Short mmCIF file of C-alpha atoms and ligand atoms in Angstrom, two decimals:
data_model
loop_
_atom_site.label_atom_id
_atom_site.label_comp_id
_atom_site.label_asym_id
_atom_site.label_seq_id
_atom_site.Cartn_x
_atom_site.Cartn_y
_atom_site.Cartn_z
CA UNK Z 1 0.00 0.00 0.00
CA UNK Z 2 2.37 2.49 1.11
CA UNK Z 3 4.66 1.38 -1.99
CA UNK Z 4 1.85 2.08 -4.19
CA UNK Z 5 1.01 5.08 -2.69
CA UNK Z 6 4.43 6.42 -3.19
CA UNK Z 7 5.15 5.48 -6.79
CA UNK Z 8 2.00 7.72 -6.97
CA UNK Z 9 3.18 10.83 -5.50
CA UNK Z 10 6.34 10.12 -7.47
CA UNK Z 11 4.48 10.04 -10.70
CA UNK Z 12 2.64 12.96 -9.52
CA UNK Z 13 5.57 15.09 -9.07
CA UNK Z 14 7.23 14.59 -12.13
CA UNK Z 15 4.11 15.60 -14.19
CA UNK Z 16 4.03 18.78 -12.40
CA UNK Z 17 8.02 19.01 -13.00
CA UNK Z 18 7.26 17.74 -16.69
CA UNK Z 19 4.28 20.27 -17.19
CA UNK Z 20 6.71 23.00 -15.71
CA UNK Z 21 9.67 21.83 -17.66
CA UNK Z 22 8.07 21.45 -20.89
CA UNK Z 23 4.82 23.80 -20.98
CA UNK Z 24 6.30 26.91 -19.14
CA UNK Z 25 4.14 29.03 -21.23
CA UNK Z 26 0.46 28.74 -21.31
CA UNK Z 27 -2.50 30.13 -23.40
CA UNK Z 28 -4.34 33.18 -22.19
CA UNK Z 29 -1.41 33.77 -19.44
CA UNK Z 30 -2.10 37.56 -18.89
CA UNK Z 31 -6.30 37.24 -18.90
CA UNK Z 32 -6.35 38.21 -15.35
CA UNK Z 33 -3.08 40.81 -15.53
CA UNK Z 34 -4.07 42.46 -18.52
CA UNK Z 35 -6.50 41.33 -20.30
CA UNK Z 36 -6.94 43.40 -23.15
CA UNK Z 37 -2.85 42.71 -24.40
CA UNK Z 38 -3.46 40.09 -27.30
CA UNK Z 39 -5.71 43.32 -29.33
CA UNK Z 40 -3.69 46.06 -28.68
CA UNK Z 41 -0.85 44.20 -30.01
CA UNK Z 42 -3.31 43.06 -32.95
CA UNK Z 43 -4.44 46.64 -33.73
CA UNK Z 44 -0.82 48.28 -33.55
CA UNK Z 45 0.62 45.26 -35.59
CA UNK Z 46 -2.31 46.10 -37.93
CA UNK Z 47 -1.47 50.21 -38.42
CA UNK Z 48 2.20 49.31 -38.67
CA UNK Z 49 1.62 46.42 -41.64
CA UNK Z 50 -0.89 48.45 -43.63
CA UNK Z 51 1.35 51.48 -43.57
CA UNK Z 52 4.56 49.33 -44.14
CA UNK Z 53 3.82 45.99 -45.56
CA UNK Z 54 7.34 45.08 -45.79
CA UNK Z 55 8.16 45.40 -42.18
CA UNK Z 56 5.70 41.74 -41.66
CA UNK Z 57 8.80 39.93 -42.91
CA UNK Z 58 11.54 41.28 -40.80
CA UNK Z 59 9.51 41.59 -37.80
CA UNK Z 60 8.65 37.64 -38.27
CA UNK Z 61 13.07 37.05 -38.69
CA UNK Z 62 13.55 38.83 -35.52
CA UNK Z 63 10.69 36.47 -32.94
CA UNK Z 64 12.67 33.47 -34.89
CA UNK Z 65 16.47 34.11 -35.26
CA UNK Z 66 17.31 34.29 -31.67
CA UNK Z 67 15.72 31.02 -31.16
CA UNK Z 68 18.22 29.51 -33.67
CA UNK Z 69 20.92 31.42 -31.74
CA UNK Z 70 22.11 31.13 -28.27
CA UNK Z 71 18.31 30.11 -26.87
CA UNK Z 72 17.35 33.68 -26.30
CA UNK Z 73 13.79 33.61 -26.37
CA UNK Z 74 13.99 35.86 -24.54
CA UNK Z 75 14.06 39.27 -26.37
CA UNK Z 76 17.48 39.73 -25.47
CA UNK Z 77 17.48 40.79 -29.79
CA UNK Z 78 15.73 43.73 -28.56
CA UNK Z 79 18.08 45.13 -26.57
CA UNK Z 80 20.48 48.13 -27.47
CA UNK Z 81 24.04 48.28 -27.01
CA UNK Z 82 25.44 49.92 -23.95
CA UNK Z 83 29.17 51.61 -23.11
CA UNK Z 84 31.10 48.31 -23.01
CA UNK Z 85 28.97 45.48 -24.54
CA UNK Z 86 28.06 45.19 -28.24
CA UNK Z 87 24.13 44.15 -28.69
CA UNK Z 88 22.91 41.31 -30.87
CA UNK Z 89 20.85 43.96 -32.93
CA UNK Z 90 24.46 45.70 -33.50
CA UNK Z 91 26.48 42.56 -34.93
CA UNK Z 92 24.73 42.06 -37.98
CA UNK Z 93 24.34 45.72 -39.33
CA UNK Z 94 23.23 43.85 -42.47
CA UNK Z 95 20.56 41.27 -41.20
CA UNK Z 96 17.69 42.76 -42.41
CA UNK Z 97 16.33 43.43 -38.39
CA UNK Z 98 14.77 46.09 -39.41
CA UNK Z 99 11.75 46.96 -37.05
CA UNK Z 100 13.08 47.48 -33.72
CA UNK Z 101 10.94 50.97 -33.66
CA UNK Z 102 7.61 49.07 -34.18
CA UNK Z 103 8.53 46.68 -31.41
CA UNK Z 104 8.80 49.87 -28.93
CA UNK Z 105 5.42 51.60 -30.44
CA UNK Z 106 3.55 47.94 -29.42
CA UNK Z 107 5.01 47.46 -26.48
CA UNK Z 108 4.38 51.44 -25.76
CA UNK Z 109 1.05 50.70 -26.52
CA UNK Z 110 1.00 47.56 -23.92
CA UNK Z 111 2.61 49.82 -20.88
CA UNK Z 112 -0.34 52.45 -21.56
CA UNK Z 113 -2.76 49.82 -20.20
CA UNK Z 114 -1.02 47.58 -17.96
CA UNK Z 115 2.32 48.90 -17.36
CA UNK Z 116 5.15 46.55 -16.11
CA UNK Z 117 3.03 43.43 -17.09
CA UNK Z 118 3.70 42.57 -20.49
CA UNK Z 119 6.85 40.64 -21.30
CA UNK Z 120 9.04 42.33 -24.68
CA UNK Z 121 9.54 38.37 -25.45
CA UNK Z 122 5.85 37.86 -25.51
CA UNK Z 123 5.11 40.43 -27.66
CA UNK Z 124 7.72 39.68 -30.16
CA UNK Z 125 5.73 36.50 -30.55
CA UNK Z 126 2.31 37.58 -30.76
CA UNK Z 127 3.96 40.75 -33.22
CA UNK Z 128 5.49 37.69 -35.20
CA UNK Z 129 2.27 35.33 -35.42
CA UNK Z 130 -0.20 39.01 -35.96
CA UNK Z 131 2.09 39.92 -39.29
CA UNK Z 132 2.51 36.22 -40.69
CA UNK Z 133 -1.33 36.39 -40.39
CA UNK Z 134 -1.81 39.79 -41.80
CA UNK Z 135 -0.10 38.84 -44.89
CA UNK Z 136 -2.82 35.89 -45.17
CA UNK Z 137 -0.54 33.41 -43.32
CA UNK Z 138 -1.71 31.21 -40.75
CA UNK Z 139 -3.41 32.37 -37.72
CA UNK Z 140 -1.54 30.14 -34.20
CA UNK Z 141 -2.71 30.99 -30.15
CA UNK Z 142 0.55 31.62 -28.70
CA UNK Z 143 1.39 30.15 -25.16
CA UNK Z 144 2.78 33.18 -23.41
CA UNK Z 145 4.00 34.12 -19.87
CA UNK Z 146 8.11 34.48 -20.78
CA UNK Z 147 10.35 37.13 -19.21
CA UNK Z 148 13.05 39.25 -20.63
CA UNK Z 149 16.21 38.39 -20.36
CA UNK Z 150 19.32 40.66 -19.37
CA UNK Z 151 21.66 39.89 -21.52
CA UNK Z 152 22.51 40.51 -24.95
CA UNK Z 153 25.78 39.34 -26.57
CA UNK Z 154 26.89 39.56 -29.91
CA UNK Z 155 29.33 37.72 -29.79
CA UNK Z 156 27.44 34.66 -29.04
CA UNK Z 157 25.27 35.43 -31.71
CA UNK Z 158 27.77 35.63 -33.92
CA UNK Z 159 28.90 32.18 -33.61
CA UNK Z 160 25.35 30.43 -33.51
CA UNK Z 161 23.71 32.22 -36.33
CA UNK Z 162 23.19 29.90 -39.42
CA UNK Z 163 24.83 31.62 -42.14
CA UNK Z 164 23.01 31.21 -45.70
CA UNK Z 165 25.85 28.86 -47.13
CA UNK Z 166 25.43 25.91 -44.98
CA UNK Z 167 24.76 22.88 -46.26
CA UNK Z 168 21.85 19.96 -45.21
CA UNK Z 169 24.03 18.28 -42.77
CA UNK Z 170 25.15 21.49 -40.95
CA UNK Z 171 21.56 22.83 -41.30
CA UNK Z 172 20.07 19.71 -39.95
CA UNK Z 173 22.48 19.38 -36.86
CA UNK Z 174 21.77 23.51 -36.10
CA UNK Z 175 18.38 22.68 -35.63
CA UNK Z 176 18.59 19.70 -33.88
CA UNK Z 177 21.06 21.31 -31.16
CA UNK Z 178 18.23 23.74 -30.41
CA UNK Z 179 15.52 20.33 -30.57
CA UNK Z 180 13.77 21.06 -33.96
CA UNK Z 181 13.25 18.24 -35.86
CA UNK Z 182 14.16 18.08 -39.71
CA UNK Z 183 10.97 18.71 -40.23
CA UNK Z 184 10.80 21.98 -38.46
CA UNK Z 185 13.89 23.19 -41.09
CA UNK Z 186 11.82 22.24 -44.16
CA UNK Z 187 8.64 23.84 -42.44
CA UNK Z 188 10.45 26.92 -41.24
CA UNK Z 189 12.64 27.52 -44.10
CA UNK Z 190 9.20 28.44 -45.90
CA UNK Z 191 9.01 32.20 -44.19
CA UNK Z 192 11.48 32.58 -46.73
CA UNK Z 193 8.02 33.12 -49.36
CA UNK Z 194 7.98 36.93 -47.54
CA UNK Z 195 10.98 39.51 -47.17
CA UNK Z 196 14.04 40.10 -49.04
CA UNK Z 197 17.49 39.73 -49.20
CA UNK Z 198 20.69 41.43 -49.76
CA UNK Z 199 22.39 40.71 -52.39
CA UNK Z 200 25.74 40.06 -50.28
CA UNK Z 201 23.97 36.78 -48.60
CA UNK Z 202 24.35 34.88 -52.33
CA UNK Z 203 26.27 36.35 -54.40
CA UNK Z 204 28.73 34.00 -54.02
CA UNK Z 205 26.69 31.60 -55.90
CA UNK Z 206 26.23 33.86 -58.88
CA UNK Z 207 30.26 34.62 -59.13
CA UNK Z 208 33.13 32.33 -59.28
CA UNK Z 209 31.33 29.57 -57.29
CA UNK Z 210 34.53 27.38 -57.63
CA UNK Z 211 37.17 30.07 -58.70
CA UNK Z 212 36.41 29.64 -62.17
CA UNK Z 213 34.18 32.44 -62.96
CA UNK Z 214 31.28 29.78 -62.41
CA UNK Z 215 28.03 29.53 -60.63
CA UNK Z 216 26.28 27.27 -58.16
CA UNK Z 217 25.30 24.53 -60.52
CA UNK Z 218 22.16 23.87 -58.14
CA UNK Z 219 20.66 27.09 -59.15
CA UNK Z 220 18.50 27.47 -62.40
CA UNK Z 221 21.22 29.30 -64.91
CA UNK Z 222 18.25 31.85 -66.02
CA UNK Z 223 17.88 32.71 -62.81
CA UNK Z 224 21.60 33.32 -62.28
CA UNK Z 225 21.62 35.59 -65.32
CA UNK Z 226 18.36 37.28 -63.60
CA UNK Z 227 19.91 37.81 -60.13
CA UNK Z 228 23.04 38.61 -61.99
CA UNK Z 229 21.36 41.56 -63.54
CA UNK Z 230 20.66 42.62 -60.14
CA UNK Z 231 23.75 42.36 -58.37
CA UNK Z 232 27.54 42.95 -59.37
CA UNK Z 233 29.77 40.78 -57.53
CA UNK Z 234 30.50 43.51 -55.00
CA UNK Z 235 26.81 45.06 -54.19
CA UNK Z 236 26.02 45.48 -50.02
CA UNK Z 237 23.01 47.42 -50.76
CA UNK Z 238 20.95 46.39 -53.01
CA UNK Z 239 17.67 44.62 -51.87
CA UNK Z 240 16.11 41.37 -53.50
CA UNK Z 241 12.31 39.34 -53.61
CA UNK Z 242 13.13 36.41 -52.23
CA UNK Z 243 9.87 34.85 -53.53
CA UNK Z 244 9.65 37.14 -56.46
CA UNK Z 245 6.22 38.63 -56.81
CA UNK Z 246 4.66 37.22 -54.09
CA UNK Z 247 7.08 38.35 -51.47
CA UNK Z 248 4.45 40.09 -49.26
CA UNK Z 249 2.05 36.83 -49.36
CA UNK Z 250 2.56 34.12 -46.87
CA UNK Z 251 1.74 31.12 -49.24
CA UNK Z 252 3.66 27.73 -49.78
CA UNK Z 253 5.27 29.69 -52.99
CA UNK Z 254 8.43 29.20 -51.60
CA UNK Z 255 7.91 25.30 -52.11
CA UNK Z 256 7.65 25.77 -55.95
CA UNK Z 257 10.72 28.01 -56.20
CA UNK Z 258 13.09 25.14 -54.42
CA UNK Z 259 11.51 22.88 -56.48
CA UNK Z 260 13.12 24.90 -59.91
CA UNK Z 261 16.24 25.39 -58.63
CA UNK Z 262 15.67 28.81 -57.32
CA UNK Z 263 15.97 29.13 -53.79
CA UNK Z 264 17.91 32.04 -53.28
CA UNK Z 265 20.78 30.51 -50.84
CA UNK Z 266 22.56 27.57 -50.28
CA UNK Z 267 20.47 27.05 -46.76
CA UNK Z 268 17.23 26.48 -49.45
CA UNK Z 269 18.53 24.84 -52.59
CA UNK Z 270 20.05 22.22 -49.57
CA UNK Z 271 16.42 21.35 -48.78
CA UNK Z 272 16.86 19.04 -51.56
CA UNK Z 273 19.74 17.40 -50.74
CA UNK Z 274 17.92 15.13 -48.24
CA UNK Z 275 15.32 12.75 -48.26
CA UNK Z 276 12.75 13.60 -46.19
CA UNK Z 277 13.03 17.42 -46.59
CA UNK Z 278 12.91 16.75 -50.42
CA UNK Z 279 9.91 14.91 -50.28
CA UNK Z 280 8.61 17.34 -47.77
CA UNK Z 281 9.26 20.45 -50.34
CA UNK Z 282 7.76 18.44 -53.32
CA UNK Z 283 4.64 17.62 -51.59
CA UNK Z 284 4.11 21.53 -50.66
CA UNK Z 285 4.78 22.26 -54.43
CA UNK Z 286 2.82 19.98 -56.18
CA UNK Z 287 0.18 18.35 -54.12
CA UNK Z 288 -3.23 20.94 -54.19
CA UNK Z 289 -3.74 19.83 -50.42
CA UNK Z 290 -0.48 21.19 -49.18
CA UNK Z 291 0.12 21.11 -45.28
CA UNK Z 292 2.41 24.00 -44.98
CA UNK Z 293 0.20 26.65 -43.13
CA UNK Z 294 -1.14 24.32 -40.25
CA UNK Z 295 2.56 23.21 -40.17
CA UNK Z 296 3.76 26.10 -39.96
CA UNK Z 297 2.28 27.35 -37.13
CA UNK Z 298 2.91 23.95 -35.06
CA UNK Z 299 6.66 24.58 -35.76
CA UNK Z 300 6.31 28.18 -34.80
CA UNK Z 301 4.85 27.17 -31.36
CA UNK Z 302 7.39 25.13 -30.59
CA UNK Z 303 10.32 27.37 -31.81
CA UNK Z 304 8.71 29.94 -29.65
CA UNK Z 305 9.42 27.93 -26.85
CA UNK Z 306 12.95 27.66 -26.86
CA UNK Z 307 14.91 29.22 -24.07
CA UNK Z 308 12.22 31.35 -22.42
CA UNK Z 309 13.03 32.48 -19.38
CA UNK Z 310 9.43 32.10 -17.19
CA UNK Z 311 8.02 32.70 -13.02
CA UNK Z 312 10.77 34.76 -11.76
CA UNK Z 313 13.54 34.69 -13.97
CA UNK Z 314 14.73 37.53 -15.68
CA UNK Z 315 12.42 40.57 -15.67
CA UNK Z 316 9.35 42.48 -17.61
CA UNK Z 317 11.20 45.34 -19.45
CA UNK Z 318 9.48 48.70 -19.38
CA UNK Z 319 11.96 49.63 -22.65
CA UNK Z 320 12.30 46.74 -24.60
CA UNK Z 321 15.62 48.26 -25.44
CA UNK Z 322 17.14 48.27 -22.43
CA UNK Z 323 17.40 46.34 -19.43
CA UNK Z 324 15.33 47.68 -16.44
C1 LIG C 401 17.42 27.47 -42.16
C2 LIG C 401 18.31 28.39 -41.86
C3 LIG C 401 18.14 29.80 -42.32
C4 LIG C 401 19.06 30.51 -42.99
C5 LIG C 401 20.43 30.04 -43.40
C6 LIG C 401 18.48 31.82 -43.24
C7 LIG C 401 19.11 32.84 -43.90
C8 LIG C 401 18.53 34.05 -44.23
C9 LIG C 401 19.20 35.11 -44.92
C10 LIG C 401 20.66 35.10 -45.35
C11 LIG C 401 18.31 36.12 -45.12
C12 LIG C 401 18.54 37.43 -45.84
C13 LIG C 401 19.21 38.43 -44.95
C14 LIG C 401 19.67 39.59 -45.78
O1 LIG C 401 20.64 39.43 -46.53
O2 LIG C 401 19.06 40.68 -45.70
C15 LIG C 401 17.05 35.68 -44.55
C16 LIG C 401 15.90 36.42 -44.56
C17 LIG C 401 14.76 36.05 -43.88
N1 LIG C 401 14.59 34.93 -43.11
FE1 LIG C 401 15.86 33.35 -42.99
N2 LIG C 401 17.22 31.85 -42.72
C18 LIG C 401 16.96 30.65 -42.13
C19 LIG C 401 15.84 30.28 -41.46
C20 LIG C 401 14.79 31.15 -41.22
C21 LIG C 401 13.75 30.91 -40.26
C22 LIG C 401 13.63 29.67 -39.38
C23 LIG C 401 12.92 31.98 -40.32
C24 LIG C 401 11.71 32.28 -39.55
C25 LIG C 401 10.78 31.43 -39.28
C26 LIG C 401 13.43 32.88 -41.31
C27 LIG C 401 12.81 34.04 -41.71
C28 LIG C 401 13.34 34.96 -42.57
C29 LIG C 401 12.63 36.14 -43.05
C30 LIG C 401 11.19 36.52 -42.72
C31 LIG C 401 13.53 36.84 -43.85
C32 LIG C 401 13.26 38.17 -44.59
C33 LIG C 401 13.68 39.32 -43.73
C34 LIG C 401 13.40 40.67 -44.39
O3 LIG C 401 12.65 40.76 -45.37
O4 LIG C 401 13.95 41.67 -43.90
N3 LIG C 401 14.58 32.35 -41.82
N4 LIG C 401 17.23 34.43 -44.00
C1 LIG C 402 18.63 51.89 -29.78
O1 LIG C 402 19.35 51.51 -30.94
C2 LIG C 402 18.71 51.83 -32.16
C3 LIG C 402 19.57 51.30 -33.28
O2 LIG C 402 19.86 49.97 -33.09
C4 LIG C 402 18.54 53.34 -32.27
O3 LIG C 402 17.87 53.66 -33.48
C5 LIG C 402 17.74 53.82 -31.08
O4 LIG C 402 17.65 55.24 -31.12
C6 LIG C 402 18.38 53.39 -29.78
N1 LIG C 402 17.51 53.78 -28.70
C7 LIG C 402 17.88 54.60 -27.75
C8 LIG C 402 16.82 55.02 -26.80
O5 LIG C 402 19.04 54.95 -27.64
C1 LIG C 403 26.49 46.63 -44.79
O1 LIG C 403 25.76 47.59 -45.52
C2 LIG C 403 26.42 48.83 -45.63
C3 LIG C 403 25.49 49.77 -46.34
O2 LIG C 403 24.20 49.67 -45.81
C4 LIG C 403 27.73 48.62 -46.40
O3 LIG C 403 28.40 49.85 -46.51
C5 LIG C 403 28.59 47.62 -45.66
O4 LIG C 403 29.77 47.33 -46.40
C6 LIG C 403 27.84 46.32 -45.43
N1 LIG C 403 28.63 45.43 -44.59
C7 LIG C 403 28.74 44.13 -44.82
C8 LIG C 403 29.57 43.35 -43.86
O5 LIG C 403 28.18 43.56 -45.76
C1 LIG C 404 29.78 37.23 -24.63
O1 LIG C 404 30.01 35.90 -25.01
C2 LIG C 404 31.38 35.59 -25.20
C3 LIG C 404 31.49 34.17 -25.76
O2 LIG C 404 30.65 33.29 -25.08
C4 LIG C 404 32.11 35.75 -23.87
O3 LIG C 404 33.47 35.48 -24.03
C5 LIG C 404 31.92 37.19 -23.38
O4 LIG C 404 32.49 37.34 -22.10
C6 LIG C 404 30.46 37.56 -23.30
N1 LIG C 404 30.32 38.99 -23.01
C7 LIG C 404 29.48 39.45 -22.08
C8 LIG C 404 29.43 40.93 -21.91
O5 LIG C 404 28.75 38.72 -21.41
C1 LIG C 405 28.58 20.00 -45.32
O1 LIG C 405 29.63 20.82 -44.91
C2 LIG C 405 30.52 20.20 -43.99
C3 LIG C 405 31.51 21.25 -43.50
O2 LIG C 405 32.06 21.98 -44.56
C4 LIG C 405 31.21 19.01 -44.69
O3 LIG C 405 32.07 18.35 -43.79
C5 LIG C 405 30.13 18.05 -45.16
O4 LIG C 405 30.73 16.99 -45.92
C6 LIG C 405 29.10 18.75 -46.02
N1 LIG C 405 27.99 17.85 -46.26
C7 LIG C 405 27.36 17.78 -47.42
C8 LIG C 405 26.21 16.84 -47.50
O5 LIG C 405 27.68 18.47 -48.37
C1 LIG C 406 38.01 33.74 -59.04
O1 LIG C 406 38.63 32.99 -58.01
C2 LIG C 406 39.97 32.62 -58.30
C3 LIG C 406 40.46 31.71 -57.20
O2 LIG C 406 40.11 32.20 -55.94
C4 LIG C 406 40.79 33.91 -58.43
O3 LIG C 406 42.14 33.55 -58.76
C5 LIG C 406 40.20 34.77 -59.54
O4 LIG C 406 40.90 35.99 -59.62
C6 LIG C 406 38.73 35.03 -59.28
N1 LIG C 406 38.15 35.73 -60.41
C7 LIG C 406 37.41 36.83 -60.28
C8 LIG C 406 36.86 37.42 -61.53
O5 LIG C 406 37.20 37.34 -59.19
#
C-alpha cells in the first residue's frame, strides 16, 4: 500500500516538474493581468503592416532568429548596445532586423494599459504570429508568460547564427542542437516566401562559385543571369524578392521556387539534398492539399518555446531596449 502510494506521488511530481519543464508558457497567461494585451498588439501590428507591408517579414526574422541562436527567447534581440557590450541587434548591421521601432510603439502601446506586465519576449511573438497572419498566413494561439532576459551578446550570436551557405548536414544538426526536428527546417525555411534579401547573402553563388568564374550549378542558370542583372559581384546594398512577386504573401510559394532550382541561398537549394526534406518540399509544391500553413504554425509554437526564461527569472522590461 504504502509502496503504491508512493510510486504515486512520485508520478505525480514529475508531471508537475514535466508540465513546468516542458509547458512553461500557457494560453491566455495575462487574462487576469491584462487582459486586453493580445488586441492592442493586434491593432498596432495592424497600423504598422498596412502602412509598411514590408516590415511583416523582418519583424517575423527577428521572434525566430534568436531562437536559432544562443536560446534567447527571450528578447534579449531587442536590446540596445550599452558603453562596453556590443548588442545582438548591432552585430549584424546587415541582417535585415529592421523593425526594432515598431517593437517599442507595441510594447508602448501595452505599458499604456497595464504597465510593467507585459513581457518584450511575448510580444515579439504575438507581433510575429499578428504579421505572418496579416499577410494571409496562418493564424496560431501563442502560449505566453516568458520574461526578458538581461543579456545581450553579440558575440554569441555571432557564432550560432546559421549563415546562408550551410549545407543539409550542418543545417540539420543547427536545428537539432536547439531540438527542432528536420521537419521543423523544411517547415520553417518556408518564411522565406515573404521579405528580401541582400544581395551580399548569395552572391557567391552567382560569381566564381569554384574560382572559375562559375556559378552554383544547383541554381537554375536563367535565374543566375536574372539575379546577376541585379547584383555585381560587390553590391552590399541592393535589396532582393526572395519569392519574387509574391514576397508580401505568406503562401507555400516558396515550395515551388526550391523545387526549380531557385531558392535564393545555399540554406534552401540544400532542402533538396535530403530525403525527407525533399519529399517534404515536393509535396508543398505539387500536391493541391499542401500542409504548410497548419505546419507552420505547429513549428512556430514550438520554436517559440525555446529558451524562455518564465516565473521569476529575468524581468518584464518597461523599454524593450534596455534592461530595467
Ligand atoms: C534554415 C536556416 C536559415 C538561414 C540560413 C536563413 C538565412 C537568411 C538570410 C541570409 C536572409 C537574408 C538576410 C539579408 O541578406 O538581408 C534571410 C531572410 C529572412 N529569413 Fe531566414 N534563414 C533561415 C531560417 C529562417 C527561419 C527559421 C525563419 C523564420 C521562421 C526565417 C525568416 C526569414 C525572413 C522573414 C527573412 C526576410 C527578412 C526581411 O525581409 O527583412 N529564416 N534568411
Ligand atoms: C537603440 O538603438 C537603435 C539602433 O539599433 C537606435 O535607433 C535607437 O535610437 C536606440 N535607442 C535609444 C533610446 O538609444
Ligand atoms: C552593410 O551595408 C552597408 C550599407 O548599408 C555597407 O556599406 C557595408 O559594407 C555592409 N557590410 C557588410 C559586412 O556587408
Ligand atoms: C559574450 O560571449 C562571449 C562568448 O561566449 C564571452 O566570451 C563574453 O564574455 C560575453 N560577453 C558578455 C558581456 O557577457
Ligand atoms: C557539409 O559541410 C561540412 C563542412 O564543410 C562538410 O564536412 C560536409 O561533408 C558537407 N555535407 C554535405 C552533404 O555536403
Ligand atoms: C576567381 O577565383 C579565383 C580563385 O580564388 C581567383 O584567382 C580569380 O581571380 C577570381 N576571379 C574573379 C573574376 O574574381
Amino acid at each position: 500500500m504504502a509502496f503504491t502510494k508512493h510510486i504515486l506521488v512520485i508520478l505525480v511530481l514529475l508531471g508537475i516538474f514535466n508540465i513546468c519543464n516542458a509547458q512553461g508558457l500557457k494560453l491566455g497567461f495575462y487574462k487576469k493581468t491584462c487582459p486586453p494585451a493580445e488586441a492592442i498588439v493586434k491593432r498596432e501590428t495592424a497600423r504598422i503592416i498596412s502602412v509598411a507591408p514590408t516590415l511583416a517579414a523582418p519583424l517575423l526574422r527577428m521572434h525566430l532568429l534568436p531562437r536559432i541562436l544562443r536560446g534567447g527567447c527571450d528578447g534579449s534581440v531587442l536590446l540596445n548596445s550599452t558603453g562596453n557590450n556590443q548588442a545582438e541587434k548591432d552585430a549584424f548591421p546587415n541582417l535585415s532586423l529592421r523593425g526594432f521601432g515598431s517593437i517599442d510603439r507595441v510594447k508602448s502601446a501595452v505599458e499604456k494599459k497595464c504597465p510593467g506586465v507585459v513581457s518584450c519576449a511575448d510580444i515579439l511573438a504575438l507581433v510575429a504570429r499578428d504579421a505572418v497572419s496579416l499577410l494571409n498566413g496562418p493564424f496560431w494561439p501563442v502560449p505566453l508568460g516568458r520574461r526578458d532576459g538581461r543579456v545581450s551578446n553579440s558575440s554569441e550570436a555571432l557564432a550560432n547564427l546559421p549563415p546562408p551557405s550551410f549545407n543539409i548536414t550542418q543545417l540539420k544538426s543547427s536545428f537539432a542542437s536547439k531540438g527542432l526536428s528536420t521537419k521543423d527546417l523544411v517547415v520553417l525555411s518556408g518564411s522565406h516566401t515573404i521579405g528580401t534579401s541582400h544581395c551580399s547573402s548569395f552572391t557567391s553563388r552567382l560569381y566564381n562559385f569554384t574560382g572559375r568564374g562559375d556559378s552554383d550549378p544547383s541554381l537554375d542558370s536563367n535565374y543566375v543571369a536574372q539575379l546577376k542583372r541585379k547584383c555585381s559581384a560587390t553590391d552590399t546594398t541592393t535589396l532582393v524578392e526572395m519569392d519574387p512577386g509574391s514576397f508580401k504573401t505568406f503562401d507555400e510559394g516558396y515550395y515551388t521556387l526550391v523545387t526549380k532550382r531557385r531558392g535564393l541561398f545555399t540554406s534552401d537549394s540544400a532542402l533538396l539534398d535530403d530525403g525527407e526534406t525533399r519529399a517534404y518540399v515536393r509535396r508543398q509544391a505539387t500536391f493541391k492539399g499542401s500542409t504548410f500553413l497548419k505546419d507552420f504554425a505547429k513549428s512556430m509554437v514550438k520554436m517559440g518555446k525555446i529558451g524562455v526564461l518564465t516565473g521569476n527569472q529575468g524581468e518584464i522590461r518597461r523599454r524593450c531596449a534596455f534592461v530595467n
